[in-house]
Amino acid sequence: MANTSATGGYLTPGGGALPLDEELEDALQAHVVGITGLPGFMVRPRWQPTVPEMPEPDQNWAAIGAKLSRADAGPALEQQDENTRYIRHITIDVLVTFYGPSGFEYAELFRDGLAIHQNNQPLSAIKAKLIGHGDILSIPELVNQQFIRRYDLPFTIRRKVERTYQIKPFNSPPVVSFTGG
């Protein structure tokens, strides 16, 4: 059984399992697929347990991954009847890399598509909003004696995190009033 503020000890959030990292990866992949039109299997998570075979140099594809998460200055704690709701906003820096003969065009297409409000509405499913994007950086890679076109585009989202902790409210002692008599 989890600790509460009444029992002492470390408090862990209640409400079941934490969301999987894959939830964020899937949402980011869908974001790139939706804006660029690249096929889903050609937009890959940057870090995978088993590294898939790299597509041919003449194919357009992308890799995406969250690279940095920063928390805001402090969470909001909202006392409820039997627990405390914890709310914090985090800023996540994401890097999407486009490869292939049209890699630069796909990077520009994604950057330009980020400016369209409707394109960013699906991020609300993971309680996130687009904050902004950086510049497109050309970084060709030499693979098997052949240069592969590579274009990095960083962008930033802000995500709301909510947790519930078993912090019990303080009970006020009864107020006793004495009247002279």
Short mmCIF file of C-alpha atoms in Angstrom, two decimals:
data_model
loop_
_atom_site.label_atom_id
_atom_site.label_comp_id
_atom_site.label_asym_id
_atom_site.label_seq_id
_atom_site.Cartn_x
_atom_site.Cartn_y
_atom_site.Cartn_z
CA MET A 1 0.00 0.00 0.00
CA ALA A 2 1.25 3.48 -0.86
CA ASN A 3 2.20 5.92 1.85
CA THR A 4 0.07 8.94 2.65
CA SER A 5 0.88 12.13 4.49
CA ALA A 6 -0.77 10.53 7.53
CA THR A 7 1.50 7.44 7.49
CA GLY A 8 4.81 9.15 6.72
CA GLY A 9 7.48 7.93 4.32
CA TYR A 10 8.00 8.71 0.65
CA LEU A 11 4.95 9.66 -1.37
CA THR A 12 4.47 8.37 -4.89
CA PRO A 13 1.78 9.53 -7.27
CA GLY A 14 -1.40 7.49 -7.37
CA GLY A 15 -3.64 6.75 -10.29
CA GLY A 16 -2.00 3.74 -11.86
CA ALA A 17 0.96 3.34 -14.15
CA LEU A 18 2.85 6.28 -15.58
CA PRO A 19 2.36 6.96 -19.29
CA LEU A 20 4.88 5.20 -21.50
CA ASP A 21 7.58 7.14 -23.31
CA GLU A 22 6.14 5.60 -26.48
CA GLU A 23 3.00 7.76 -26.06
CA LEU A 24 5.12 10.88 -26.60
CA GLU A 25 7.14 9.25 -29.42
CA ASP A 26 3.96 8.14 -31.19
CA ALA A 27 2.43 11.62 -30.96
CA LEU A 28 5.61 13.24 -32.29
CA GLN A 29 5.83 10.72 -35.13
CA ALA A 30 2.19 11.36 -36.06
CA HIS A 31 2.93 15.09 -36.01
CA VAL A 32 5.74 14.74 -38.57
CA VAL A 33 3.74 12.29 -40.71
CA GLY A 34 0.66 14.53 -40.67
CA ILE A 35 2.48 17.70 -41.65
CA THR A 36 4.95 16.27 -44.20
CA GLY A 37 2.97 13.44 -45.74
CA LEU A 38 5.89 11.02 -45.31
CA PRO A 39 4.69 7.43 -44.80
CA GLY A 40 4.52 6.44 -41.12
CA PHE A 41 7.12 3.70 -41.47
CA MET A 42 9.57 6.29 -42.85
CA VAL A 43 9.34 8.49 -39.73
CA ARG A 44 11.16 6.60 -37.00
CA PRO A 45 11.89 7.15 -33.34
CA ARG A 46 15.49 8.33 -33.01
CA TRP A 47 16.43 5.85 -30.28
CA GLN A 48 15.14 2.28 -30.53
CA PRO A 49 16.09 -0.91 -28.66
CA THR A 50 16.81 -2.65 -31.96
CA VAL A 51 18.26 -0.38 -34.62
CA PRO A 52 16.40 -0.93 -37.90
CA GLU A 53 18.17 -1.07 -41.23
CA MET A 54 18.84 2.36 -42.67
CA PRO A 55 16.79 3.24 -45.78
CA GLU A 56 18.58 3.60 -49.10
CA PRO A 57 20.22 6.99 -49.83
CA ASP A 58 17.62 7.70 -52.54
CA GLN A 59 14.72 7.41 -50.07
CA ASN A 60 13.27 10.27 -48.03
CA TRP A 61 12.77 9.55 -44.36
CA ALA A 62 12.98 11.14 -40.91
CA ALA A 63 14.06 10.36 -37.35
CA ILE A 64 12.52 12.11 -34.34
CA GLY A 65 13.14 12.17 -30.62
CA ALA A 66 12.86 14.28 -27.48
CA LYS A 67 16.31 15.40 -26.39
CA LEU A 68 15.75 17.67 -23.38
CA SER A 69 13.03 18.22 -20.80
CA ARG A 70 12.95 21.27 -18.53
CA ALA A 71 10.44 21.81 -15.71
CA ASP A 72 8.96 25.19 -14.87
CA ALA A 73 9.98 26.97 -11.67
CA GLY A 74 7.49 25.17 -9.46
CA PRO A 75 4.40 23.02 -9.56
CA ALA A 76 0.92 24.08 -8.57
CA LEU A 77 -0.49 22.03 -5.71
CA GLU A 78 -4.26 21.93 -5.45
CA GLN A 79 -5.67 20.49 -2.25
CA GLN A 80 -8.73 18.30 -2.77
CA ASP A 81 -10.92 16.40 -0.31
CA GLU A 82 -8.66 13.37 0.16
CA ASN A 83 -5.51 14.13 -1.85
CA THR A 84 -3.46 16.81 -3.55
CA ARG A 85 -3.39 17.41 -7.28
CA TYR A 86 0.08 18.27 -8.63
CA ILE A 87 0.28 20.28 -11.88
CA ARG A 88 3.51 21.20 -13.63
CA HIS A 89 4.42 22.34 -17.12
CA ILE A 90 7.52 20.98 -18.81
CA THR A 91 9.27 22.22 -21.91
CA ILE A 92 10.52 19.50 -24.25
CA ASP A 93 13.12 20.14 -26.94
CA VAL A 94 12.59 17.80 -29.88
CA LEU A 95 14.91 17.11 -32.80
CA VAL A 96 13.58 15.89 -36.13
CA THR A 97 16.13 14.93 -38.77
CA PHE A 98 15.21 14.58 -42.43
CA TYR A 99 17.25 12.38 -44.76
CA GLY A 100 17.17 11.78 -48.50
CA PRO A 101 17.25 13.63 -51.80
CA SER A 102 14.32 15.86 -50.72
CA GLY A 103 15.36 16.10 -47.08
CA PHE A 104 15.69 19.88 -47.17
CA GLU A 105 12.26 20.26 -48.78
CA TYR A 106 10.68 18.03 -46.13
CA ALA A 107 12.43 20.02 -43.38
CA GLU A 108 11.06 23.27 -44.85
CA LEU A 109 7.61 21.72 -45.29
CA PHE A 110 7.57 20.64 -41.64
CA ARG A 111 8.87 24.00 -40.39
CA ASP A 112 6.27 25.88 -42.44
CA GLY A 113 3.51 23.47 -41.40
CA LEU A 114 4.28 24.16 -37.74
CA ALA A 115 3.04 27.72 -38.32
CA ILE A 116 -0.47 26.45 -39.14
CA HIS A 117 -2.57 26.33 -35.95
CA GLN A 118 -4.71 23.41 -37.14
CA ASN A 119 -1.58 21.27 -37.66
CA ASN A 120 -0.68 21.62 -33.98
CA GLN A 121 -4.11 20.81 -32.52
CA PRO A 122 -3.38 17.03 -32.36
CA LEU A 123 -0.68 17.77 -29.77
CA SER A 124 -3.46 18.57 -27.30
CA ALA A 125 -4.11 14.81 -27.04
CA ILE A 126 -0.86 14.59 -25.05
CA LYS A 127 -1.57 17.91 -23.25
CA ALA A 128 1.08 19.73 -25.31
CA LYS A 129 1.40 22.90 -27.38
CA LEU A 130 4.00 24.08 -29.85
CA ILE A 131 6.27 26.80 -28.44
CA GLY A 132 8.53 27.36 -31.44
CA HIS A 133 11.20 25.98 -33.73
CA GLY A 134 14.84 26.60 -34.57
CA ASP A 135 16.73 26.87 -37.82
CA ILE A 136 17.22 24.06 -40.32
CA LEU A 137 20.82 22.85 -40.12
CA SER A 138 22.47 20.92 -42.97
CA ILE A 139 24.72 18.14 -41.63
CA PRO A 140 25.63 15.67 -44.41
CA GLU A 141 26.77 12.24 -43.17
CA LEU A 142 29.39 10.04 -44.84
CA VAL A 143 28.08 6.46 -44.91
CA ASN A 144 29.84 3.74 -46.94
CA GLN A 145 31.91 6.29 -48.88
CA GLN A 146 28.76 8.17 -49.86
CA PHE A 147 27.35 11.40 -48.46
CA ILE A 148 23.78 11.17 -47.20
CA ARG A 149 21.76 14.38 -47.09
CA ARG A 150 20.75 15.24 -43.53
CA TYR A 151 18.80 18.24 -42.21
CA ASP A 152 18.15 18.82 -38.51
CA LEU A 153 15.21 20.90 -37.32
CA PRO A 154 14.73 21.46 -33.58
CA PHE A 155 11.35 22.44 -32.19
CA THR A 156 9.96 22.94 -28.72
CA ILE A 157 6.69 21.90 -27.11
CA ARG A 158 5.25 22.61 -23.67
CA ARG A 159 3.42 19.77 -21.94
CA LYS A 160 1.17 19.71 -18.89
CA VAL A 161 1.89 17.01 -16.31
CA GLU A 162 -0.73 16.12 -13.70
CA ARG A 163 -0.29 13.74 -10.79
CA THR A 164 -2.23 12.95 -7.64
CA TYR A 165 -0.51 12.49 -4.29
CA GLN A 166 -2.06 11.16 -1.10
CA ILE A 167 -1.50 14.34 0.89
CA LYS A 168 -4.38 14.66 3.30
CA PRO A 169 -5.85 18.07 4.10
CA PHE A 170 -5.33 19.65 7.48
CA ASN A 171 -8.40 19.38 9.64
CA SER A 172 -9.24 22.52 11.54
CA PRO A 173 -9.88 22.02 15.23
CA PRO A 174 -13.41 22.82 16.31
CA VAL A 175 -13.92 26.41 17.28
CA VAL A 176 -15.22 26.83 20.81
CA SER A 177 -16.60 30.15 21.84
CA PHE A 178 -17.15 31.11 25.42
CA THR A 179 -19.76 33.59 26.40
CA GLY A 180 -19.76 35.34 29.72
CA GLY A 181 -22.42 34.33 32.13
#
